[in-house]
Every structure is written in C-alpha cells, then in structure tokens.
CSV table of C-alpha atoms in Angstrom, one decimal:
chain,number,residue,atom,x,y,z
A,18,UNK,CA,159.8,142.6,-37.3
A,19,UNK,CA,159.0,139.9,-39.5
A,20,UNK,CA,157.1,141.2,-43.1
A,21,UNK,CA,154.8,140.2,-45.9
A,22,UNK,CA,157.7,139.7,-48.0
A,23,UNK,CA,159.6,137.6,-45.7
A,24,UNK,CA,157.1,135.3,-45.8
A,25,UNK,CA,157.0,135.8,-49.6
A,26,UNK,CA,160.6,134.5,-49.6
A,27,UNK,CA,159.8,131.8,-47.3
A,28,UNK,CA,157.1,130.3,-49.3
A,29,UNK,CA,158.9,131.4,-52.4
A,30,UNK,CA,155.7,133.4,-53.6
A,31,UNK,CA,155.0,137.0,-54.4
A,32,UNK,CA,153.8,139.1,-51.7
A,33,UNK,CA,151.0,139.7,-53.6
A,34,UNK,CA,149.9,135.9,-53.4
A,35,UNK,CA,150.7,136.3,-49.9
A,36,UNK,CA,148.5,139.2,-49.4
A,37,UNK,CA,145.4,137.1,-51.4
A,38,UNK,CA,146.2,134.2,-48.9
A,39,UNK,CA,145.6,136.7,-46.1
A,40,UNK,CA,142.8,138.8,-47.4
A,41,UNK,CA,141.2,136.1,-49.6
A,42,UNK,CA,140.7,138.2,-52.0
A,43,UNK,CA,141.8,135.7,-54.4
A,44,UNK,CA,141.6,132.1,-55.1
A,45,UNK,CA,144.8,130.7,-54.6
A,46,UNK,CA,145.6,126.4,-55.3
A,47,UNK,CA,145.4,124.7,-52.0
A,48,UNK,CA,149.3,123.9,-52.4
A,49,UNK,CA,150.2,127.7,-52.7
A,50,UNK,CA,147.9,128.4,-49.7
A,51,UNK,CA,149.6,125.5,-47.4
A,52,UNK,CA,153.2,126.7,-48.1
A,53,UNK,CA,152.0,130.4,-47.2
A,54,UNK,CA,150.4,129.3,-43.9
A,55,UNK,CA,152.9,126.9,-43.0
A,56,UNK,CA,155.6,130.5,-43.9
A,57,UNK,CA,153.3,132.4,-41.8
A,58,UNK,CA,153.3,130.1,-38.5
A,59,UNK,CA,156.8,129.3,-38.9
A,60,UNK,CA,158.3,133.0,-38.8
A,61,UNK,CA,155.1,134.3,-36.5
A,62,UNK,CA,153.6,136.7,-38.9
A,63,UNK,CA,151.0,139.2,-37.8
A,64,UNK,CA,149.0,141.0,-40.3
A,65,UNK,CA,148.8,145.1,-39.6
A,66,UNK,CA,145.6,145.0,-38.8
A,67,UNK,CA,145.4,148.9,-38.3
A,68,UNK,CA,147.2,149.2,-41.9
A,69,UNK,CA,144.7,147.2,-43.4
A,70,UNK,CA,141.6,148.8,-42.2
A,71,UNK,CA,142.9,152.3,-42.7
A,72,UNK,CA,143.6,151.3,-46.2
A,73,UNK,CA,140.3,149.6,-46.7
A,74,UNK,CA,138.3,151.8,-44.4
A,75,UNK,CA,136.8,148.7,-42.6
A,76,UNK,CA,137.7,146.5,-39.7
A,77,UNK,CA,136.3,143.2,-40.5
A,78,UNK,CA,135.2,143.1,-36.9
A,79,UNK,CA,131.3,143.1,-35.9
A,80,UNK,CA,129.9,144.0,-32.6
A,81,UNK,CA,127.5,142.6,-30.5
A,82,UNK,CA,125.3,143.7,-27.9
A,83,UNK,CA,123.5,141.9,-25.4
A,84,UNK,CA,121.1,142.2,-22.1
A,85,UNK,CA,122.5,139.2,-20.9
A,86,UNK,CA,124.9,136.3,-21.7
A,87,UNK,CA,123.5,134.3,-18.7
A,88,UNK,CA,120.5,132.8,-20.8
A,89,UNK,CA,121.2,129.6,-22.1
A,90,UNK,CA,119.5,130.7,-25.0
A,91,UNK,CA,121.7,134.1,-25.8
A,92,UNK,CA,124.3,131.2,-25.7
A,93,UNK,CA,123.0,129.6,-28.5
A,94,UNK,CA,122.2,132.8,-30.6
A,95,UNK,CA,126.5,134.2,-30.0
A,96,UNK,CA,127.1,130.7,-31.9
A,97,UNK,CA,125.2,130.9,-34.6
A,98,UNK,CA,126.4,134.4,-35.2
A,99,UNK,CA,130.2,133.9,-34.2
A,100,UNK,CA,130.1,130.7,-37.0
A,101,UNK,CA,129.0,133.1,-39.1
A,102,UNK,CA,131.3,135.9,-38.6
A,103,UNK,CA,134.7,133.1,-38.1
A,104,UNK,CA,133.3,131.7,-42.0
A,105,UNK,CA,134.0,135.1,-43.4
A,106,UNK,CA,136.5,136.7,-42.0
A,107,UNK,CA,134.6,138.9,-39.5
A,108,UNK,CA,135.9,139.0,-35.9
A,109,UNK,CA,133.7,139.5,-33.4
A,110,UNK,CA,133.3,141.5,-30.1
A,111,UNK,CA,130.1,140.5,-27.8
A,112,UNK,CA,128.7,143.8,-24.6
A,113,UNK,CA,126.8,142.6,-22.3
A,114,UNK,CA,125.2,145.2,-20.7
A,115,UNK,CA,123.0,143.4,-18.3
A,116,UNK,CA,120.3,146.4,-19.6
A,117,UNK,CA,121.6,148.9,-18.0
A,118,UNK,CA,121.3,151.9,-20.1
A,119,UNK,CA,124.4,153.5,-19.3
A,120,UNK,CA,126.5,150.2,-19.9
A,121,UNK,CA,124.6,150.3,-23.3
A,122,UNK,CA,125.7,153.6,-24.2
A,123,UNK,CA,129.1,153.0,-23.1
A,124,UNK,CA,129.7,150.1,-24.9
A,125,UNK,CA,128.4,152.2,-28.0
A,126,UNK,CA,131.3,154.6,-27.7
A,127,UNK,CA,133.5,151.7,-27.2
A,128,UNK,CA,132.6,149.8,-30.2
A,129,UNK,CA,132.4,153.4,-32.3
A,130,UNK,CA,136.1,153.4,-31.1
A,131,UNK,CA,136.7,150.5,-32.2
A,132,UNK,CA,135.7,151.5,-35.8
A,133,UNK,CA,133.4,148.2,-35.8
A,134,UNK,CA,131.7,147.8,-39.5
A,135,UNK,CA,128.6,146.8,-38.2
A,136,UNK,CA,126.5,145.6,-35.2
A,137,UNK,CA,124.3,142.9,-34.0
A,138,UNK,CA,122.0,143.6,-30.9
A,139,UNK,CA,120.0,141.3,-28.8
A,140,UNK,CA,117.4,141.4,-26.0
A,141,UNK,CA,115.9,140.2,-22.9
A,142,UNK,CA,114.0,142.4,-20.4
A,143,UNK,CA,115.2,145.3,-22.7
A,144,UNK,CA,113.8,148.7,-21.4
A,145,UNK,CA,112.5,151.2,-23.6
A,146,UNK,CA,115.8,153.3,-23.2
A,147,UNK,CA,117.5,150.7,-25.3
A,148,UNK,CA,115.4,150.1,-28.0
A,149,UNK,CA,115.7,153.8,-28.2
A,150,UNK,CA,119.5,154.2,-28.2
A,151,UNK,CA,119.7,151.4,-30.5
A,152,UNK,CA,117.3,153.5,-32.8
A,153,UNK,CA,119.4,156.3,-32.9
A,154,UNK,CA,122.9,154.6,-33.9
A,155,UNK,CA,123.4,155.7,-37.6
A,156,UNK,CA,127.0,155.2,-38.1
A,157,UNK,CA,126.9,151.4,-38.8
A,158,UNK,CA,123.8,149.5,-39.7
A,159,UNK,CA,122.3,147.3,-37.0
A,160,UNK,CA,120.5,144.2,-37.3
A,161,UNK,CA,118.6,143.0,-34.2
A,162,UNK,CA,117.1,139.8,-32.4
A,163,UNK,CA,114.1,139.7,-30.8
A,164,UNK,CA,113.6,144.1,-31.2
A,165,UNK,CA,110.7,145.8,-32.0
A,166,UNK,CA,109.5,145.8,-35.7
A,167,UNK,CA,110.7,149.1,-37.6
A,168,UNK,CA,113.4,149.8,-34.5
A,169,UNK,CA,117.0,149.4,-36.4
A,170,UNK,CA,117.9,148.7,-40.2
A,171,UNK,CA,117.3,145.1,-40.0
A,172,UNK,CA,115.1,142.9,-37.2
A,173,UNK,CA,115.6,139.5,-37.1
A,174,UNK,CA,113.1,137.1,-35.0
A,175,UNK,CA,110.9,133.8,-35.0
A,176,UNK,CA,107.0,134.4,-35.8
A,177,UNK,CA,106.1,134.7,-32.3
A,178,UNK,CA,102.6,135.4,-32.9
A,179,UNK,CA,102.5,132.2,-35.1
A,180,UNK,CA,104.4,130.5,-32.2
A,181,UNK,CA,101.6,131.6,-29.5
A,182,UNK,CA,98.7,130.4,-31.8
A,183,UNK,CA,100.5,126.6,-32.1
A,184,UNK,CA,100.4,126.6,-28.6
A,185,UNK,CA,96.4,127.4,-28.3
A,186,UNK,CA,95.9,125.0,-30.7
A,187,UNK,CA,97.5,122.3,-29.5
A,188,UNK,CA,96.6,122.3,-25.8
A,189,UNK,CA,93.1,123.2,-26.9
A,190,UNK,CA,93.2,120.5,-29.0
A,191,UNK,CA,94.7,118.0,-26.6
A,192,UNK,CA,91.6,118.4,-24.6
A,193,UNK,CA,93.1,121.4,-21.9
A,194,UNK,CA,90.1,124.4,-21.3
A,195,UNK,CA,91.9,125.9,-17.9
A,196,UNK,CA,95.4,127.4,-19.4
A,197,UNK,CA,97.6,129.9,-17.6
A,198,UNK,CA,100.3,131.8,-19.5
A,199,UNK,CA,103.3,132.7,-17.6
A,200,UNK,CA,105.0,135.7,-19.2
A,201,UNK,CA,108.4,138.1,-19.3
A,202,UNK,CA,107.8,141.8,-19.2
A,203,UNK,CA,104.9,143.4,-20.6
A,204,UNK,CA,106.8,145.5,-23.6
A,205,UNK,CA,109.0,142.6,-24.2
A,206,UNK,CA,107.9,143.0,-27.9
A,207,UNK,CA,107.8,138.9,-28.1
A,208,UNK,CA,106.0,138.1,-25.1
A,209,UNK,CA,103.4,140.7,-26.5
A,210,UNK,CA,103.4,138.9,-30.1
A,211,UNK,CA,103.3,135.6,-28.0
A,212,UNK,CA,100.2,136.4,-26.1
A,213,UNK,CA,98.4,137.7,-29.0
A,214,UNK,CA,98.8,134.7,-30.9
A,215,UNK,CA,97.5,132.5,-28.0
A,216,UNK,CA,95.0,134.7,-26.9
A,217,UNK,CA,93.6,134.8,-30.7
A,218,UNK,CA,93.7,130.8,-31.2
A,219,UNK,CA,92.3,130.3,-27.8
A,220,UNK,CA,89.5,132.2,-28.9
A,221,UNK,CA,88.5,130.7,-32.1
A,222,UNK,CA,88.3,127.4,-30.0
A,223,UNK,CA,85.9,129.1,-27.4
A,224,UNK,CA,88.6,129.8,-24.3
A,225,UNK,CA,89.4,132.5,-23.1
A,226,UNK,CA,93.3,133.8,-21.4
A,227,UNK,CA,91.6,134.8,-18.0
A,228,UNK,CA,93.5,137.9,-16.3
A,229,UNK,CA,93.8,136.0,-13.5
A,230,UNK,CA,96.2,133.2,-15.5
A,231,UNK,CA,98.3,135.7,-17.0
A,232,UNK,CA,101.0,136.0,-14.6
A,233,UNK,CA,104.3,138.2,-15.4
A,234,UNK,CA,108.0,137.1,-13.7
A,235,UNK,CA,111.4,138.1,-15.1
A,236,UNK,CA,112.7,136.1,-17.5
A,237,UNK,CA,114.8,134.4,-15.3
A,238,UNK,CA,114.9,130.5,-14.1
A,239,UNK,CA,114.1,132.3,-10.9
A,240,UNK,CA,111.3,134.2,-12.1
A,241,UNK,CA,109.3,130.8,-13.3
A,242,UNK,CA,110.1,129.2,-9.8
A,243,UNK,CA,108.5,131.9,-7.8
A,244,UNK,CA,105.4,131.9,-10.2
A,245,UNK,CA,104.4,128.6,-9.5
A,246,UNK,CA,102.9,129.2,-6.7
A,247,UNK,CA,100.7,132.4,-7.6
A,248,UNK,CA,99.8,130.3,-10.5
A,249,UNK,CA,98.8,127.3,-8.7
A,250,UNK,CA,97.1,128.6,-5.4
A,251,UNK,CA,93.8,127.9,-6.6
A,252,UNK,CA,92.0,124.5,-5.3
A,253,UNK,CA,92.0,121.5,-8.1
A,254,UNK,CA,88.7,122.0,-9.4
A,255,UNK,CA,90.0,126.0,-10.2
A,256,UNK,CA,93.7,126.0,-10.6
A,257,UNK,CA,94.8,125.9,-14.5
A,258,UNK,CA,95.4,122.7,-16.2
A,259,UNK,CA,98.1,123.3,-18.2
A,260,UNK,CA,100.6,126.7,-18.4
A,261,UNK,CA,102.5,128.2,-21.4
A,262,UNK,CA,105.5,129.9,-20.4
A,263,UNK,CA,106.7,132.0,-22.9
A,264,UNK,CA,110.7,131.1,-22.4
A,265,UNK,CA,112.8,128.0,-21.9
A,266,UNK,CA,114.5,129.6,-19.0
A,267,UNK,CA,111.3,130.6,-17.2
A,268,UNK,CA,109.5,126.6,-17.5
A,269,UNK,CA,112.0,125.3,-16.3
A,270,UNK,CA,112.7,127.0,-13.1
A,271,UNK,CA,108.6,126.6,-13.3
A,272,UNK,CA,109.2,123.0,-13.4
A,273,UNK,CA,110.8,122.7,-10.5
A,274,UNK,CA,108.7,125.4,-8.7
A,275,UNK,CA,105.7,122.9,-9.3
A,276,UNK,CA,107.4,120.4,-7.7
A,277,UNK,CA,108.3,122.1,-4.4
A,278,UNK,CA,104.8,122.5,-4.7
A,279,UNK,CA,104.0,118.6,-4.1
A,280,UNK,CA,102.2,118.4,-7.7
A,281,UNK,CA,103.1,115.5,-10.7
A,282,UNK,CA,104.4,117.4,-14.4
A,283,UNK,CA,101.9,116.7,-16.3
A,284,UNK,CA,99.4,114.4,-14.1
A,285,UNK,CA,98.4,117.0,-12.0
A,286,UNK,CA,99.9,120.4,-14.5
A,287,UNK,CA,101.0,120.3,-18.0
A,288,UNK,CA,104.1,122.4,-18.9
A,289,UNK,CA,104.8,124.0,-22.3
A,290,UNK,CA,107.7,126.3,-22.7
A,291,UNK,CA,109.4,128.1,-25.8
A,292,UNK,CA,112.9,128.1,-27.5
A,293,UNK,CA,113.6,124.4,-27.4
A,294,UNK,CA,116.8,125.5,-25.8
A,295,UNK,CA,119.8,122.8,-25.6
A,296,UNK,CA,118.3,122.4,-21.9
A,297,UNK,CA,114.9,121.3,-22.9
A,298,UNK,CA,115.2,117.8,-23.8
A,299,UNK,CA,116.8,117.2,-20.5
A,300,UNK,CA,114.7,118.6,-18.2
A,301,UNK,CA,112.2,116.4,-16.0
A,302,UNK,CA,109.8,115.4,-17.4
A,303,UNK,CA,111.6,116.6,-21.0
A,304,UNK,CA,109.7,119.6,-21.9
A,305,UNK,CA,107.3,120.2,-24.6
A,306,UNK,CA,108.1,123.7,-26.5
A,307,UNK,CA,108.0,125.5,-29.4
A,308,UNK,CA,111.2,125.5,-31.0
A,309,UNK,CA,112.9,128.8,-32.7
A,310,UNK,CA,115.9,127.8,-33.9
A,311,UNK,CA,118.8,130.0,-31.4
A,312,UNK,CA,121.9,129.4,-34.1
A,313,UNK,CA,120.0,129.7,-37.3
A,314,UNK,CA,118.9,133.6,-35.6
A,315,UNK,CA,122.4,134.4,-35.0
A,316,UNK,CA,123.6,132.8,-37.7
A,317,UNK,CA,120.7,134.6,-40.2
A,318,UNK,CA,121.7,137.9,-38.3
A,319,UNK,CA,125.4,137.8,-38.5
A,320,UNK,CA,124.8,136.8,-42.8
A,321,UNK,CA,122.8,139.5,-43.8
A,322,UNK,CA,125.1,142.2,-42.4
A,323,UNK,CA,127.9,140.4,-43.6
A,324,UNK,CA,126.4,140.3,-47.4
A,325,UNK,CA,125.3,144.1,-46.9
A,326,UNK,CA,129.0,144.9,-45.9
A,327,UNK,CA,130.4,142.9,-48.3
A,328,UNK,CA,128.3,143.0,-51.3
A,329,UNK,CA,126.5,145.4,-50.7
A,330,UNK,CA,122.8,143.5,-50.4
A,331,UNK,CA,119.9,145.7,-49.0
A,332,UNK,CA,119.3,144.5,-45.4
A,333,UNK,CA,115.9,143.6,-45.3
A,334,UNK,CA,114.1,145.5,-42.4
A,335,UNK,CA,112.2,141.9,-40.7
A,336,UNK,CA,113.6,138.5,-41.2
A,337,UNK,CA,110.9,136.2,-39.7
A,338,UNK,CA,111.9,132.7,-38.9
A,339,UNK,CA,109.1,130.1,-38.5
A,340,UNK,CA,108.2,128.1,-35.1
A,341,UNK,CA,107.6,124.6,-34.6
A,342,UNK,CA,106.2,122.8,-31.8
A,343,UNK,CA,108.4,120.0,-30.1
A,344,UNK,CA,106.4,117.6,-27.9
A,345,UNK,CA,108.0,115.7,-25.4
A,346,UNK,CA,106.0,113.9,-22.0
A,347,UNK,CA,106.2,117.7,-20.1
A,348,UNK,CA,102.2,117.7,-21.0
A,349,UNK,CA,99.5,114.9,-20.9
A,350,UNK,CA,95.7,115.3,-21.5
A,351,UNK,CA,94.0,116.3,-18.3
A,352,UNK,CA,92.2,114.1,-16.5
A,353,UNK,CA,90.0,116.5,-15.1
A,354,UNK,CA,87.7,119.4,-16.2
C-alpha cells in the first residue's frame, strides 16, 4: 500500500510538506506543490480519508437535500453550491427526495452516517413535514433555499416579495389592468412572499389580484400547461391580459399551453415568469422574468457554512438576495381594455 512517505521520497519532500499539499493547511511554492502532485498520480496515492476525519473530527464533505433535481432551476442552484464546495475542499453529497417525508428522513440517517459537517436543503412543493424535520436536525447546522424564515440556522433566498412587487409595477405600468397570477402551492413560503408583493403593488396602482385570476398548478412544466386553459376560458373582452407565473418551469409549459390554445404570446396574452432560468432566453417568444440569480444562491449557501465550519463565522439566520426584472418580447402592451 503506497504511503505519505513514499511519496515524500518520491518528491524528495518531508511528509509533512506532503501532508500541507494534501490538507492545504499550508502555503507551499507552486514547484514544491507540482512535484508532490505529479509523486501522488504517479504512485496512486489515496489519502485515509477515515484517518483524517477521525483525527480532525470532520469529514470535509456537505450534504445536500432536495425535493427535486428535475427543475432546471435546482440544476442551477447544485452548481453554484458544488463550485463552492470543490474551491474549498468540501465534497459534496446531493438526496433527492422527491418530498417524500420518509425519503427525507432516511436520507437524514444516511447523511448522520456519513458524519457529514454540515447541510444544505432546498425546496419545491415542500410539505409541511419537511420544513419540520428539517427544523428538528441539531447535529449539524443547516442552511436552506427557498425555506421558511426562522425554520433552520441559516435561510438563504431572493426577496420574493420585492420580486412580486416589480412585477405589479411593471405590467401596471406597461398599460396591463386584467392580470392573472399563476401559482405553486399555497404554503410554498415564496409563492406566498410572491403574491404578497404583487397583490400590494397592484394595489397602490388601483388593480386588484381577482380570486378568480389566481390559479394554483404544481410546479411543474406540466402544471403551467394545464392552467392555460382555466386561465384563459374567459371570452376576450374578460379573459386576463397578461399572467405572472411565479416559476420558470411553470411559464413555460404555460407558453406552450397558450398556444395549443390557438392564442399569439403576447398579441393576444402577455407572459412573465420568474428565475430567469438558463431555459428562459430560449423559449418562444424569449420570456420576460424576474431573475434570482440560481448559482449565486447555491454558491452564497454552500460559503457561509463553509466560513462557519471553517472559521468559525456566525451563520446569519436570512440571507436575502435581490431580484431584477429581465424583459424580453414574451409581453407587449395590450391592445385592448
């Protein structure tokens, strides 16, 4: 079994330089460092990981648990925070538990088992079950994405109510008084923050959020497909002008559920989505959303556990990231009243 201090000898190092190579625990000159790693691939080394974390207590390895890895969006989020976690040393180990409560708790054990230093959690149509468990884990801190305020050490998530209210404006402003809202579930703690903030700016510009134009779907491409036509059965003098769906994944399978439909995006209905996921500039027409930026959450998640694990930095219990509005040709002013 090849050792640290045959590849000490290799190099013709100390094992200690070799174990600061490794570990980084040290600087070492960029000449030193080559000779070690070219030492290390030539004889096949492999660190003891289970030495070194039972000597250091710590795993360097962060866990991650999601509702669902089929949203382009949670895609773009596991970047952000797998960057993060590759950068320092972390590895990383993603759950998806497709919110089932008994995968989630599972996957607890498993990652407990694991001795994971900390973890990151994210959520889609997250039932109350799992903000719950996630609550009650007090063996590692937790930061999560997109959770309810208060819920785990650390909550990490774009101003959502801030994000609704740019929406209002800007459609109110473009000229729009008929606007449906097509929304995820009901204590989906962003699609509540989301509605607030439009409902509010609609307000102060004299609309109102009609009951009847707040439709719910899962948040699903699916889901916004299927809610086209609920939203749009009414005649052209009462149907809405314009619709805010309050994902990505959602307007876009609302896109082409308009479509089927027979109706022109954004002659006849004007489309604004949120995320600004990779998929939005390519959608037809491109779509006009708000963007919170997916890699900067995951990568903002994944830093401030790392900095509490590492140097021991308070995690701060919200992180709030703010949301811009991207206009593309999915919305046009409309052309009737």
């Amino acid at each position: 079994m090849v050792t640290i201090k045959d590849v000490a000898r290799r190099a013709n190092v100390s094992f200690t330089t070799v174990s600061h190579v490794i570990n980084k625990t040290r600087p070492v000159s960029p000449e030193t460092a080559k000779r070690v790693n070219a030492a290390i691939v030539d004889l096949g080394y492999l660190p003891s990981e289970v030495a070194r974390s039972l000597k250091s207590n710590r795993t360097r390895t962060i866990g991650m648990i999601v509702t669902t890895t089929s949203n382009p969006f949670f895609g773009e989020v596991i970047r952000g925070v797998e960057r993060a976690c590759f950068e320092a040393g972390y590895a990383l180990m993603i759950c998806n538990t497709d919110d089932v409560t008994e995968h989630l708790v599972t996957y607890m054990h498993t990652l407990f088992t694991k001795r994971v230093d900390a973890i990151v959690a994210m959520t889609s149509n997250a039932s109350p079950d799992f903000f719950e468990k996630l609550g009650q884990i007090e063996r590692v801190p937790v930061v999560a994405i997109d959770a309810p305020p208060h819920s785990v050490s650390s909550v990490v998530s774009d101003d959502s109510i801030l994000g609704g209210r740019i929406v209002a404006d800007y459609l109110a402003d473009s000229g729009f008084s008929r606007i449906a809202c097509l929304s995820g579930p009901a204590e989906h703690p962003r699609m509540i923050d989301r509605i607030e903030g439009f409902s509010s700016a609609l307000a102060r510009h004299g609309l109102k959020l009609e009951p009847d134009l707040l439709h719910r779907a899962s948040l699903t491409m699916e889901g916004g497909r299927l809610a086209a036509g609920p939203l749009l059965a009414g005649t052209t003098e009462t149907r809405p002008q314009a619709i805010f769906a309050l994902s990505d994944v959602m307007a876009i399978g609302l896109l082409n559920g308009i479509r089927e439909l027979g109706l022109d995006i954004p002659g006849d209905v004007s489309v604004v989505g949120y995320d600004d996921i990779e998929f939005a500039a390519y959608t037809f027409p491109p779509l006009t959303t708000v963007r919170q930026p997916a890699i900067e959450l995951g990568t903002v998640a994944a830093n401030a556990l790392i900095d509490h694990l590492d140097h021991d930095r308070p995690l701060p219990p919200i992180i709030a990231i703010e949301p811009t509005l991207v206009v593309r040709r999915s919305v046009a002013p409309p052309s009737r009243n």
